[in-house]
Coordinates of C-alpha atoms in Angstrom, one line a residue:
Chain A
X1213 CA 63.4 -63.3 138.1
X1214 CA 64.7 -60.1 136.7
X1215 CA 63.8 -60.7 133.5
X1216 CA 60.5 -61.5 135.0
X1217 CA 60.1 -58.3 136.2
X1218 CA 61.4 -56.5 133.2
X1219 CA 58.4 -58.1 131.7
X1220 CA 56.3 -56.5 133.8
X1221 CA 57.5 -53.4 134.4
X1222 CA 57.3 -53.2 130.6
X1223 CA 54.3 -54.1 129.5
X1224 CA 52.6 -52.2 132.5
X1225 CA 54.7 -48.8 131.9
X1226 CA 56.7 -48.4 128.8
X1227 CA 54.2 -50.1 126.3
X1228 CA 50.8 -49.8 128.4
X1229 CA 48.0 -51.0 126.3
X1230 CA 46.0 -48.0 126.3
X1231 CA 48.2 -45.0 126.1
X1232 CA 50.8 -46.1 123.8
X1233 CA 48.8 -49.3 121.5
X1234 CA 45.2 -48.2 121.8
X1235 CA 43.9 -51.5 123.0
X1236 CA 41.1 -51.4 124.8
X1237 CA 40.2 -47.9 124.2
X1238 CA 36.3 -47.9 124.5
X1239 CA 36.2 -48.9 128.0
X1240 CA 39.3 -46.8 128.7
X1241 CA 36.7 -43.9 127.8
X1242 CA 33.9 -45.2 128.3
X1243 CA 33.9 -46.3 132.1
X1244 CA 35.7 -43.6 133.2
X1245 CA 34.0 -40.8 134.0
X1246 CA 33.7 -41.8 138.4
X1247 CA 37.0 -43.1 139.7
X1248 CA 35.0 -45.9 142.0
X1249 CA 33.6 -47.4 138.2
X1250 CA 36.9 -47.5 137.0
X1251 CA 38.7 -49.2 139.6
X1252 CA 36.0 -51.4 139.2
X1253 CA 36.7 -52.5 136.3
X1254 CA 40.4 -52.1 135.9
X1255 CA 40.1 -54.8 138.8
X1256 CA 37.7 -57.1 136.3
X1257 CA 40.1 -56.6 133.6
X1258 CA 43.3 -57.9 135.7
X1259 CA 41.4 -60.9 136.6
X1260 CA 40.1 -62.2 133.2
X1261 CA 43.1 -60.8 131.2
X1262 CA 45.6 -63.0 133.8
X1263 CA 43.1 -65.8 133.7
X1264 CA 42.4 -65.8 129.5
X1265 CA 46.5 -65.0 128.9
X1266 CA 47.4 -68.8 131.3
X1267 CA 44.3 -70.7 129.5
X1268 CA 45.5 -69.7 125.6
X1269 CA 49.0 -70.3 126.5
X1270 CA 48.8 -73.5 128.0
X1271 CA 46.1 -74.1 124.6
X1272 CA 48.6 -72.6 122.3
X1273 CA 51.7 -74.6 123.6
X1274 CA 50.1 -78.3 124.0
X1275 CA 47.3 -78.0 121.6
X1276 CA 47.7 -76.1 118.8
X1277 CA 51.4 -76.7 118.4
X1278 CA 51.6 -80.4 119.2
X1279 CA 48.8 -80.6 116.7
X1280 CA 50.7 -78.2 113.9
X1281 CA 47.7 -75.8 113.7
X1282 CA 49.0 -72.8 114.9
X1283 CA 47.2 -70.9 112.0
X1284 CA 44.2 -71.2 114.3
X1285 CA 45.1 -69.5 116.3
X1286 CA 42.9 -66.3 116.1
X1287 CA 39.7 -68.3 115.8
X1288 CA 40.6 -70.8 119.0
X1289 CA 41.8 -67.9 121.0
X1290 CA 38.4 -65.3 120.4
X1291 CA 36.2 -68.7 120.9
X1292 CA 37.9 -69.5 124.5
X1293 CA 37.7 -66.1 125.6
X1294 CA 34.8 -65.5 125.2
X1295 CA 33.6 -69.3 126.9
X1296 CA 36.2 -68.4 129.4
X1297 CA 34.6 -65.1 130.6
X1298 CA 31.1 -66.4 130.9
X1299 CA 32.7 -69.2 132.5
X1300 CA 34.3 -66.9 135.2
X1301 CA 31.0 -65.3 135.5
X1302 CA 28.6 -68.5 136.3
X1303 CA 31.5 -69.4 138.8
X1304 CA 31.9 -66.4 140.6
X1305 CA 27.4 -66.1 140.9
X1306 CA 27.9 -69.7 142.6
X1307 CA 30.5 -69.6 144.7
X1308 CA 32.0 -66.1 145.6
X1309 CA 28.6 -64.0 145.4
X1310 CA 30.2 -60.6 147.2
X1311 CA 32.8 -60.8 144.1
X1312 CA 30.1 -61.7 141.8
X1313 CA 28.6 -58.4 143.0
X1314 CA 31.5 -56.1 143.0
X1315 CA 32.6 -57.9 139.3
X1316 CA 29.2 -58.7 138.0
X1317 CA 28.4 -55.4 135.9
X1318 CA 31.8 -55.4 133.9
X1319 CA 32.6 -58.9 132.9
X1320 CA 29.9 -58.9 130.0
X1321 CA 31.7 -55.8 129.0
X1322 CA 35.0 -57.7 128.4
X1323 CA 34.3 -60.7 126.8
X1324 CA 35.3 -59.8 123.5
X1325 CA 37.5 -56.6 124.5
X1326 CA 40.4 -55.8 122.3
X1327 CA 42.9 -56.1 124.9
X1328 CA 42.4 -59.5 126.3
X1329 CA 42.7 -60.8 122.7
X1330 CA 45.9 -58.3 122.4
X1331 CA 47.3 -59.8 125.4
X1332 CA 46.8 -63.7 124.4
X1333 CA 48.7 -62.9 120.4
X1334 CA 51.8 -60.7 121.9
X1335 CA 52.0 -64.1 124.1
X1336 CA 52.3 -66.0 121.2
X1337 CA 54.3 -63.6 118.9
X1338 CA 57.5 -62.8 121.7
X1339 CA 57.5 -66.6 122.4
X1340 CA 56.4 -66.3 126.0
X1341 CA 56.0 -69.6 128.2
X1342 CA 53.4 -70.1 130.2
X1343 CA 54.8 -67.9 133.6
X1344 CA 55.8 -65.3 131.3
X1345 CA 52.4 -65.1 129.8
X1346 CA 51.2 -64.3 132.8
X1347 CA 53.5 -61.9 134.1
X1348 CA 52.8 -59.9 130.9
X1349 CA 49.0 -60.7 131.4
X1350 CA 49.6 -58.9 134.9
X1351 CA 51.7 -56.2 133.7
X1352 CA 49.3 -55.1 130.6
X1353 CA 46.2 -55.3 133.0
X1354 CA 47.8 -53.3 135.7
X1355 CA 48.9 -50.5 133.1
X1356 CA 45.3 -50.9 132.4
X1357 CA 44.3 -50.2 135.3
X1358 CA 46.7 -47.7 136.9
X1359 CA 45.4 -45.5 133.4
X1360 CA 41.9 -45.8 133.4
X1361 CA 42.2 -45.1 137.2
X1362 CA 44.3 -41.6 136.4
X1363 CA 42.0 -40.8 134.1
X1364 CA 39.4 -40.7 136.1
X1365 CA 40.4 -38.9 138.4
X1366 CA 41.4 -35.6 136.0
X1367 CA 37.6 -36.5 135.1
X1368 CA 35.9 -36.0 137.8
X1369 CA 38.1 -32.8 138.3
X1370 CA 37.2 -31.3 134.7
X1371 CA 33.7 -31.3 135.3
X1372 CA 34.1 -28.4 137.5
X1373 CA 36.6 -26.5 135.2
X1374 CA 35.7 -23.7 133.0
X1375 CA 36.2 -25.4 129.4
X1376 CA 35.5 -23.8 125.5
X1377 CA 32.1 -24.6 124.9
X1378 CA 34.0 -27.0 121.9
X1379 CA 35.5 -28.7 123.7
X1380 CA 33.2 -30.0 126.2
X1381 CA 32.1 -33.4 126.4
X1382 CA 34.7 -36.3 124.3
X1383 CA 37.3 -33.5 122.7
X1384 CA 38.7 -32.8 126.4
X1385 CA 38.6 -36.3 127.5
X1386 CA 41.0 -37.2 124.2
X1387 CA 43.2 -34.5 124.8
X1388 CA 43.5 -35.7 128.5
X1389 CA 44.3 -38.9 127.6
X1390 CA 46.6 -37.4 124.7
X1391 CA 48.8 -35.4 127.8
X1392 CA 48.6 -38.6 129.7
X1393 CA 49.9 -40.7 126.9
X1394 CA 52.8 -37.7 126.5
X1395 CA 53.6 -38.5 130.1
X1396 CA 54.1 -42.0 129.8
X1397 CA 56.7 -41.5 126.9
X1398 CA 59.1 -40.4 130.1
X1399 CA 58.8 -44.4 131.1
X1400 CA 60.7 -45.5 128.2
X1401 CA 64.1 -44.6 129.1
X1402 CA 63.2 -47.6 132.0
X1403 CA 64.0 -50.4 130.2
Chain B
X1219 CA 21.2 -52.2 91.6
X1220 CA 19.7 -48.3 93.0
X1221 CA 19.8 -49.9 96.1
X1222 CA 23.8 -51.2 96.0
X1223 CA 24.7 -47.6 94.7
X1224 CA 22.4 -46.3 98.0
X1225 CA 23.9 -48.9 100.4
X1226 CA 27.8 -47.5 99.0
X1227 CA 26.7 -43.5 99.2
X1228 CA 25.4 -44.8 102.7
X1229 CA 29.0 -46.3 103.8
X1230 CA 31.0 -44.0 102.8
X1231 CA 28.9 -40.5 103.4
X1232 CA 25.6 -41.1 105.6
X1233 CA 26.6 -43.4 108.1
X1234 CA 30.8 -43.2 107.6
X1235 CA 32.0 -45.6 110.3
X1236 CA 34.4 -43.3 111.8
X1237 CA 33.7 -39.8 111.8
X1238 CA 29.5 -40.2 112.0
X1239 CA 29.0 -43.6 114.1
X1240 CA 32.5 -43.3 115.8
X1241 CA 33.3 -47.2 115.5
X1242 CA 36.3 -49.1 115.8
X1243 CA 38.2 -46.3 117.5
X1244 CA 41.0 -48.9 118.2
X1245 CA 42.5 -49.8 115.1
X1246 CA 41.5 -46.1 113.6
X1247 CA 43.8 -44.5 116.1
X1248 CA 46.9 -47.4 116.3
X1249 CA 47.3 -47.6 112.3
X1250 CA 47.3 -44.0 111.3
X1251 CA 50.7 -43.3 111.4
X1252 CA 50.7 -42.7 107.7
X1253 CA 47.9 -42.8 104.9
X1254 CA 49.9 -46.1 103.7
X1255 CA 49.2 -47.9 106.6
X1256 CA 45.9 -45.9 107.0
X1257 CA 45.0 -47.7 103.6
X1258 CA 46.0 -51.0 104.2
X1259 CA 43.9 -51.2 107.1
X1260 CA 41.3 -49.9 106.1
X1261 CA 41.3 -52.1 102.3
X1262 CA 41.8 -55.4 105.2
X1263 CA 38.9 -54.3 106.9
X1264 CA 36.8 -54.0 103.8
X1265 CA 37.8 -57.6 102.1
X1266 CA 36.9 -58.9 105.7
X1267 CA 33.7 -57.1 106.2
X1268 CA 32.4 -57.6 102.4
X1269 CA 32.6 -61.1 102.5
X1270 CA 31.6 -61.9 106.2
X1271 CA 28.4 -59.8 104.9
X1272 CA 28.0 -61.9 102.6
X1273 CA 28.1 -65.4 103.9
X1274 CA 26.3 -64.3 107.6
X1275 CA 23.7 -62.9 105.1
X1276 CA 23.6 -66.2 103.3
X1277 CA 23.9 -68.1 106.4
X1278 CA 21.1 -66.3 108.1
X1279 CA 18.1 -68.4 107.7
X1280 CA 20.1 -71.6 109.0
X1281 CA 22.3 -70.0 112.2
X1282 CA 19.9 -70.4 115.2
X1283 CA 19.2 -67.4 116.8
X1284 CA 20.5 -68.2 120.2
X1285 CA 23.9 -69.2 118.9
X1286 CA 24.5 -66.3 116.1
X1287 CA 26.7 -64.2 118.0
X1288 CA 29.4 -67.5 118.4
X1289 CA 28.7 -68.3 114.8
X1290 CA 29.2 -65.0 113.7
X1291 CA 32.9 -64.9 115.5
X1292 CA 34.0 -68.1 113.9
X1293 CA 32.7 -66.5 110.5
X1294 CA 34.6 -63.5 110.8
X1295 CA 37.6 -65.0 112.7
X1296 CA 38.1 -67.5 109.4
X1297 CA 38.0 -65.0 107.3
X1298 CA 41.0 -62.7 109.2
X1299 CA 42.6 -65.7 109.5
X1300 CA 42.8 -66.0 105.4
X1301 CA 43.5 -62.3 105.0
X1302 CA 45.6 -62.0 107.5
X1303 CA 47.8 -65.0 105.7
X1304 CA 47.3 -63.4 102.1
X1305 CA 48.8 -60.1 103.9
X1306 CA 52.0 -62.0 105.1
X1307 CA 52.6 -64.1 101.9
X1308 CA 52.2 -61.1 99.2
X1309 CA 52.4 -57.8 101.3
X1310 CA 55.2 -58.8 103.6
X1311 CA 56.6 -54.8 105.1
X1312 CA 52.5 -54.0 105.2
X1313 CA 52.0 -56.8 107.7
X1314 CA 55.5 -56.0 109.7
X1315 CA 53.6 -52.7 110.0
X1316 CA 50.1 -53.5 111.1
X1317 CA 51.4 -56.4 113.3
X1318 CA 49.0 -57.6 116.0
X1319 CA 46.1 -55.3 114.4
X1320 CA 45.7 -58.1 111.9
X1321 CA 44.6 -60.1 113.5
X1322 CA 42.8 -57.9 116.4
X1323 CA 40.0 -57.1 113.0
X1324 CA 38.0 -59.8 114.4
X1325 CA 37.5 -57.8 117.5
X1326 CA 36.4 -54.4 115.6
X1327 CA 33.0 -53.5 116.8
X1328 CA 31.8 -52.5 112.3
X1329 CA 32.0 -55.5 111.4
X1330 CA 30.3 -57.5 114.1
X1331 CA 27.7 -54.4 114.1
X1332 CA 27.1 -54.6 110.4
X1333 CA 26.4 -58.6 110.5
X1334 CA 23.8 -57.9 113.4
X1335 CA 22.7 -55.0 112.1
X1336 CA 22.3 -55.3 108.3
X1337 CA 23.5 -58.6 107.3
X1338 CA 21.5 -60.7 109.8
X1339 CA 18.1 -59.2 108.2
X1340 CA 19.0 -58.4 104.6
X1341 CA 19.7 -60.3 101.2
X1342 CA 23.6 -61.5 100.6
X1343 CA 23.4 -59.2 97.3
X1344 CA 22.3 -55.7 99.3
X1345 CA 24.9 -57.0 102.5
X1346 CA 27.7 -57.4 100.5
X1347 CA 27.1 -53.9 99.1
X1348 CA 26.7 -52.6 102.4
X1349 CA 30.4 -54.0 103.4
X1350 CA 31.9 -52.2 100.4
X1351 CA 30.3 -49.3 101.3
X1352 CA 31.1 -49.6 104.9
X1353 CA 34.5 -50.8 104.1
X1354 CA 35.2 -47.8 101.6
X1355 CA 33.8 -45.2 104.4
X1356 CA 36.3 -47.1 106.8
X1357 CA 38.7 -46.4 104.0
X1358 CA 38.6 -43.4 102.8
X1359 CA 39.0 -41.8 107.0
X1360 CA 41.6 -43.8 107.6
X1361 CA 43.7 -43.1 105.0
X1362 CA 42.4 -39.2 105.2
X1363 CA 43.6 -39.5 108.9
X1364 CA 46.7 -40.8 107.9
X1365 CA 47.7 -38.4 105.3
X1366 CA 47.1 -35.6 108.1
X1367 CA 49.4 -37.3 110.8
X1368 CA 51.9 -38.2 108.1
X1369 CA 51.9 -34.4 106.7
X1370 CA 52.7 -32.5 109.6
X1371 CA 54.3 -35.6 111.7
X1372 CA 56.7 -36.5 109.0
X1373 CA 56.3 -34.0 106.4
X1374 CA 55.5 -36.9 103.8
X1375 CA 52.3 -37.6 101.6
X1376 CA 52.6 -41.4 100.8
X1377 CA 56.5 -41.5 101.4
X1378 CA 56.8 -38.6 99.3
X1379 CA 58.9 -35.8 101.2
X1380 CA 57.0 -32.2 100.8
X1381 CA 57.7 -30.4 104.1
X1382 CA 61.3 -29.9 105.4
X1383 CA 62.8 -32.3 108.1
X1384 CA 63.3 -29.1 110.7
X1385 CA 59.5 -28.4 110.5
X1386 CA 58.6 -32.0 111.3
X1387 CA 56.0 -32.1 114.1
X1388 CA 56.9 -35.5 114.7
X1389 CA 54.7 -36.0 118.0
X1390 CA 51.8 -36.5 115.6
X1391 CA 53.2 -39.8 114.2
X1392 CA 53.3 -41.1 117.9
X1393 CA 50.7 -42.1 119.9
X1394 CA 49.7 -38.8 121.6
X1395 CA 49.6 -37.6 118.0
X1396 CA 46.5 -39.6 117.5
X1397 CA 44.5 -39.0 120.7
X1398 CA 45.2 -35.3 120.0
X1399 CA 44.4 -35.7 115.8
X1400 CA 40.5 -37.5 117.3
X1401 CA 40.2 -34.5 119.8
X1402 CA 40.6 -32.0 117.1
X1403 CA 38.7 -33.5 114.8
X1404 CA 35.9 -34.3 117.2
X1405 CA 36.0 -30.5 118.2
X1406 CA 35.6 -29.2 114.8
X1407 CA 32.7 -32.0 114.5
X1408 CA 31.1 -30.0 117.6
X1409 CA 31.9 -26.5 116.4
X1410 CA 30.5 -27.1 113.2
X1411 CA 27.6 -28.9 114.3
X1412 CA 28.1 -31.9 112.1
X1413 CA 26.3 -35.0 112.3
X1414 CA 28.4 -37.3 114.9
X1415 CA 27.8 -40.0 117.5
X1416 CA 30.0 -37.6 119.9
X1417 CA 27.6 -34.6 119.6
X1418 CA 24.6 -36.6 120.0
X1419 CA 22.8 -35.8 116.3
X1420 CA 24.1 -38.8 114.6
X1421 CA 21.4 -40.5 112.6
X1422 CA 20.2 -43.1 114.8
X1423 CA 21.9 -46.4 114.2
X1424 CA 20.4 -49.5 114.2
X1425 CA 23.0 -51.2 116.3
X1426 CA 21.6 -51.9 120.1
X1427 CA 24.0 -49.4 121.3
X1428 CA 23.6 -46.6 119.1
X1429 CA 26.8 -47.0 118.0
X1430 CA 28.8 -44.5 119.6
X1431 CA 32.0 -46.0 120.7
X1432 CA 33.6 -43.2 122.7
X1433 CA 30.7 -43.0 125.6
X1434 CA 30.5 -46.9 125.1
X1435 CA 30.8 -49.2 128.2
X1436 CA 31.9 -52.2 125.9
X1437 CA 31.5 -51.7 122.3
X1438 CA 33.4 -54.6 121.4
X1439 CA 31.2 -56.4 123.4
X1440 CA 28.6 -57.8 120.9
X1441 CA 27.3 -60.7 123.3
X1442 CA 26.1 -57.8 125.6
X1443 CA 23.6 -56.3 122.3
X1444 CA 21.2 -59.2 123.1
X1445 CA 21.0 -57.9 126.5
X1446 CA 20.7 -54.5 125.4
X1447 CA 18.2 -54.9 122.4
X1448 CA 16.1 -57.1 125.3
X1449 CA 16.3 -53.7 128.1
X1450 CA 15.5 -51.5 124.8
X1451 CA 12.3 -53.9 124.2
X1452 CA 11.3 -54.4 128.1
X1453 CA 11.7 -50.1 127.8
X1454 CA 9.5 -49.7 124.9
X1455 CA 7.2 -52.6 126.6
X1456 CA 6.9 -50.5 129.3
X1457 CA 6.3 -47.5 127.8
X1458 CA 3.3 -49.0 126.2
X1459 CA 1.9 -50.1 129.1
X1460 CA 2.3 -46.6 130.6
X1461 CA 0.2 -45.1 127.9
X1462 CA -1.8 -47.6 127.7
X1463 CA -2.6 -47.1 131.8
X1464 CA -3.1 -43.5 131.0
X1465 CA -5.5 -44.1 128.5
X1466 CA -7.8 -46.1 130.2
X1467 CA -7.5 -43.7 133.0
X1468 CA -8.1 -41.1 131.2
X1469 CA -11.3 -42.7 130.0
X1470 CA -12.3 -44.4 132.9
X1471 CA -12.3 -40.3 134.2
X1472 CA -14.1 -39.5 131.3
X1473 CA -17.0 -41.9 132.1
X1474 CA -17.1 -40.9 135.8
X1475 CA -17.2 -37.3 134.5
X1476 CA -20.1 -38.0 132.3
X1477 CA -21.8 -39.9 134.7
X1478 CA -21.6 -37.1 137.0
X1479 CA -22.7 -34.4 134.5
X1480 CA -25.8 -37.1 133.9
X1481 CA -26.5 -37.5 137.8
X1482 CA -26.7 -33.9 137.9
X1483 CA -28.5 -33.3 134.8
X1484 CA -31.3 -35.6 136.1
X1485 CA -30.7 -33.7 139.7
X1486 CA -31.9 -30.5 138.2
X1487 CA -34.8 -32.3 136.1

């Protein structure tokens, strides 16, 4: 259990995806300028990277190793994902149609998002089984998240701020995210 | 062969991938830590994008269009695959120090953007050119990149020590280093009024998108360019049919003007 939760604490905080291994970065800066979008699609991005991180580990462990093809793996894992997310989308315009709605807009976004591919490789690479896969699946997408959702928020507050006429527009968003990413350096003394 | 020296000169200077179009922001930012890594990255990237060029190019006229998205991942998802396997077998400390961004070149928005782009509607001779050039471009920022975050984070060009180790800045070898290198650089872009996708005067791309990555909602997001290109159409469409609307109305007012001017004429006779 601890060790669980080490997991998670880890990959949400001390190694988030965006601040600290740039994964995901265009929607990170992309979606971020209204703090109603971006929770809006940190909350897509926790359900398709939990969902995509169970389906290529339980692919990984009884199909590509039984099979002695791990090699594939790069190829099998982008090909499910990106089945896998317009999968979740027909599903959720059938059957749960007030998700579908608050969902709808960002799934296409993520099919082929760095970060869910990120997420199903580190699986692989530290050994994880199939609960720890998606515990770290969890913890990466909630660091997802809990960023783009800080972010933001100093957005929405920089439009009304008085900044050099240089620096308007993507310079002061990177340098935002630049002071953020400083801050979450203090996490790794956590672990 | 003045159009493969054109298609180059357009890679590396016109249209560079990273400082004009502003693609593949992921892996520019993650493997900069030093011009080494900086140019192992980028020379990846460019063995996977010349030769996924080339065989989408040659592969054009038989992928069906509904399914060349797909078929375009498994072609560029092979080819990492081999690279990233050459990378491991002959260059073992490069690929300790890339690590996951191996294999993550499969998800970099230049070289799905180039197949739909370029490849998709031009010759394998002119594509492949195209991926050098594009490759090179990718190249040559990278590893510029890099030698500016190695210099003042580590004081080193290419391992070699120049700057003393108490004058080290070494926040810019870390990850705020590189959010803080993009700012700059995009700043001086603005100041100086150079051609970028983050000030708004970059050449128009021919990607669906435009091609600017950093007000992108999902640049990675290739299957969504269909989509896109169809709303660009439906826009255009539209647009058409506005003028065309206009037109007749203007017209139609014309006539009714005329015929007015002729009522009265007769009026008066």
């Amino acid at each position: 259990m601890t060790e669980l939760l080490l997991i998670a604490i880890g990959s949400a905080l001390v190694n988030n995806v965006v601040l600290s291994q740039f994964l995901g970065l265009c929607p990170f800066l992309g979606v971020s300028k209204k703090t109603e979008t971006a929770a809006g699609m940190g909350v897509a991005v926790i359900f398709v990277i939990t969902i995509a991180s169970a389906c290529t580990s339980l692919i990984y462990d009884y199909i590509l190793v039984k099979l002695g093809i791990e090699y594939l793996q790069t190829i099998v894992f982008i090909l499910v994902i990106a089945a896998l997310v317009q999968f979740v989308e027909m599903f959720l315009k059938k059957y749960m149609v007030s998700l579908y709605q608050a969902l709808g807009v960002y799934l296409p976004l993520i099919t082929t998002n760095c970060a869910v591919l990120g997420v199903a490789l580190t699986n692989v690479q530290k050994g994880y089984n199939l609960i720890e896969s998606v515990v770290n699946g969890i913890g990466i997408s909630g660091g997802f998240t809990i960023s783009i959702i800080l972010l933001s928020g100093v957005r929405e507050k920089i439009e009304h701020n008085d900044i050099p006429h240089v620096f308007k527009g993507s310079p002061i968003v990177l340098i935002t995210a630049g002071l953020m990413s400083l801050a979450f350096f203090g996490f790794s003394g956590l672990i | 062969m003045n159009k493969c020296v054109e298609r180059i000169y357009n890679g590396i200077i016109k249209e560079n991938p990273t400082f004009v179009l502003m693609l593949g922001m992921c892996p520019t930012l993650a493997t900069t830590t030093s011009a080494i890594n900086g140019l192992g990255m980028g020379l990846s990237t460019t063995a996977v994008l010349m030769f996924s060029n080339l065989l989408i190019s040659a592969l054009r006229n038989i992928i069906p269009d509904r399914v060349r998205i797909p078929a375009f991942i498994v072609v560029v998802a092979s080819l990492v695959t081999v690279v990233q396997l050459l990378i491991q077998g002959y260059l073992p400390s490069l690929y300790d120090s890339l690590g996951i961004y191996i294999p993550l070149i499969v998800v970099n928005c230049i070289i799905l953007g180039r197949a739909e782009a370029y490849a998709a509607k031009n010759g394998p001779v002119e594509s492949f050119f195209d991926g050098v050039g594009m490759g090179l471009g990718f190249t040559c920022s990278l590893t510029i990149i890099g030698m500016f975050r190695e210099l003042l984070g580590a004081g080193a060009v290419f391992g070699h020590q120049i700057i003393p180790e108490q004058f080290h800045i070494s926040i810019m070898i870390l990850a705020p280093g590189a959010l803080f290198t993009l700012a700059i650089l995009s700043a001086i872009q603005n100041k100086l009024k150079l051609p970028s996708a983050t000030n708004g005067d970059a050449p128009k791309s021919a990607l669906a998108c435009g091609g600017d990555c950093l007000s992108c909602q999902g640049c990675t997001g290739m299957m969504n360019h269909a989509v896109l290109a169809e709303k660009k159409a439906e826009e255009v469409a539209a647009a058409a049919a506005a003028k065309k609307a206009a037109a007749e109305k203007a017209l139609a007012a014309k006539k009714a003007a005329e015929a007015a001017k002729a009522a009265e004429a007769e009026k008066t006779n």
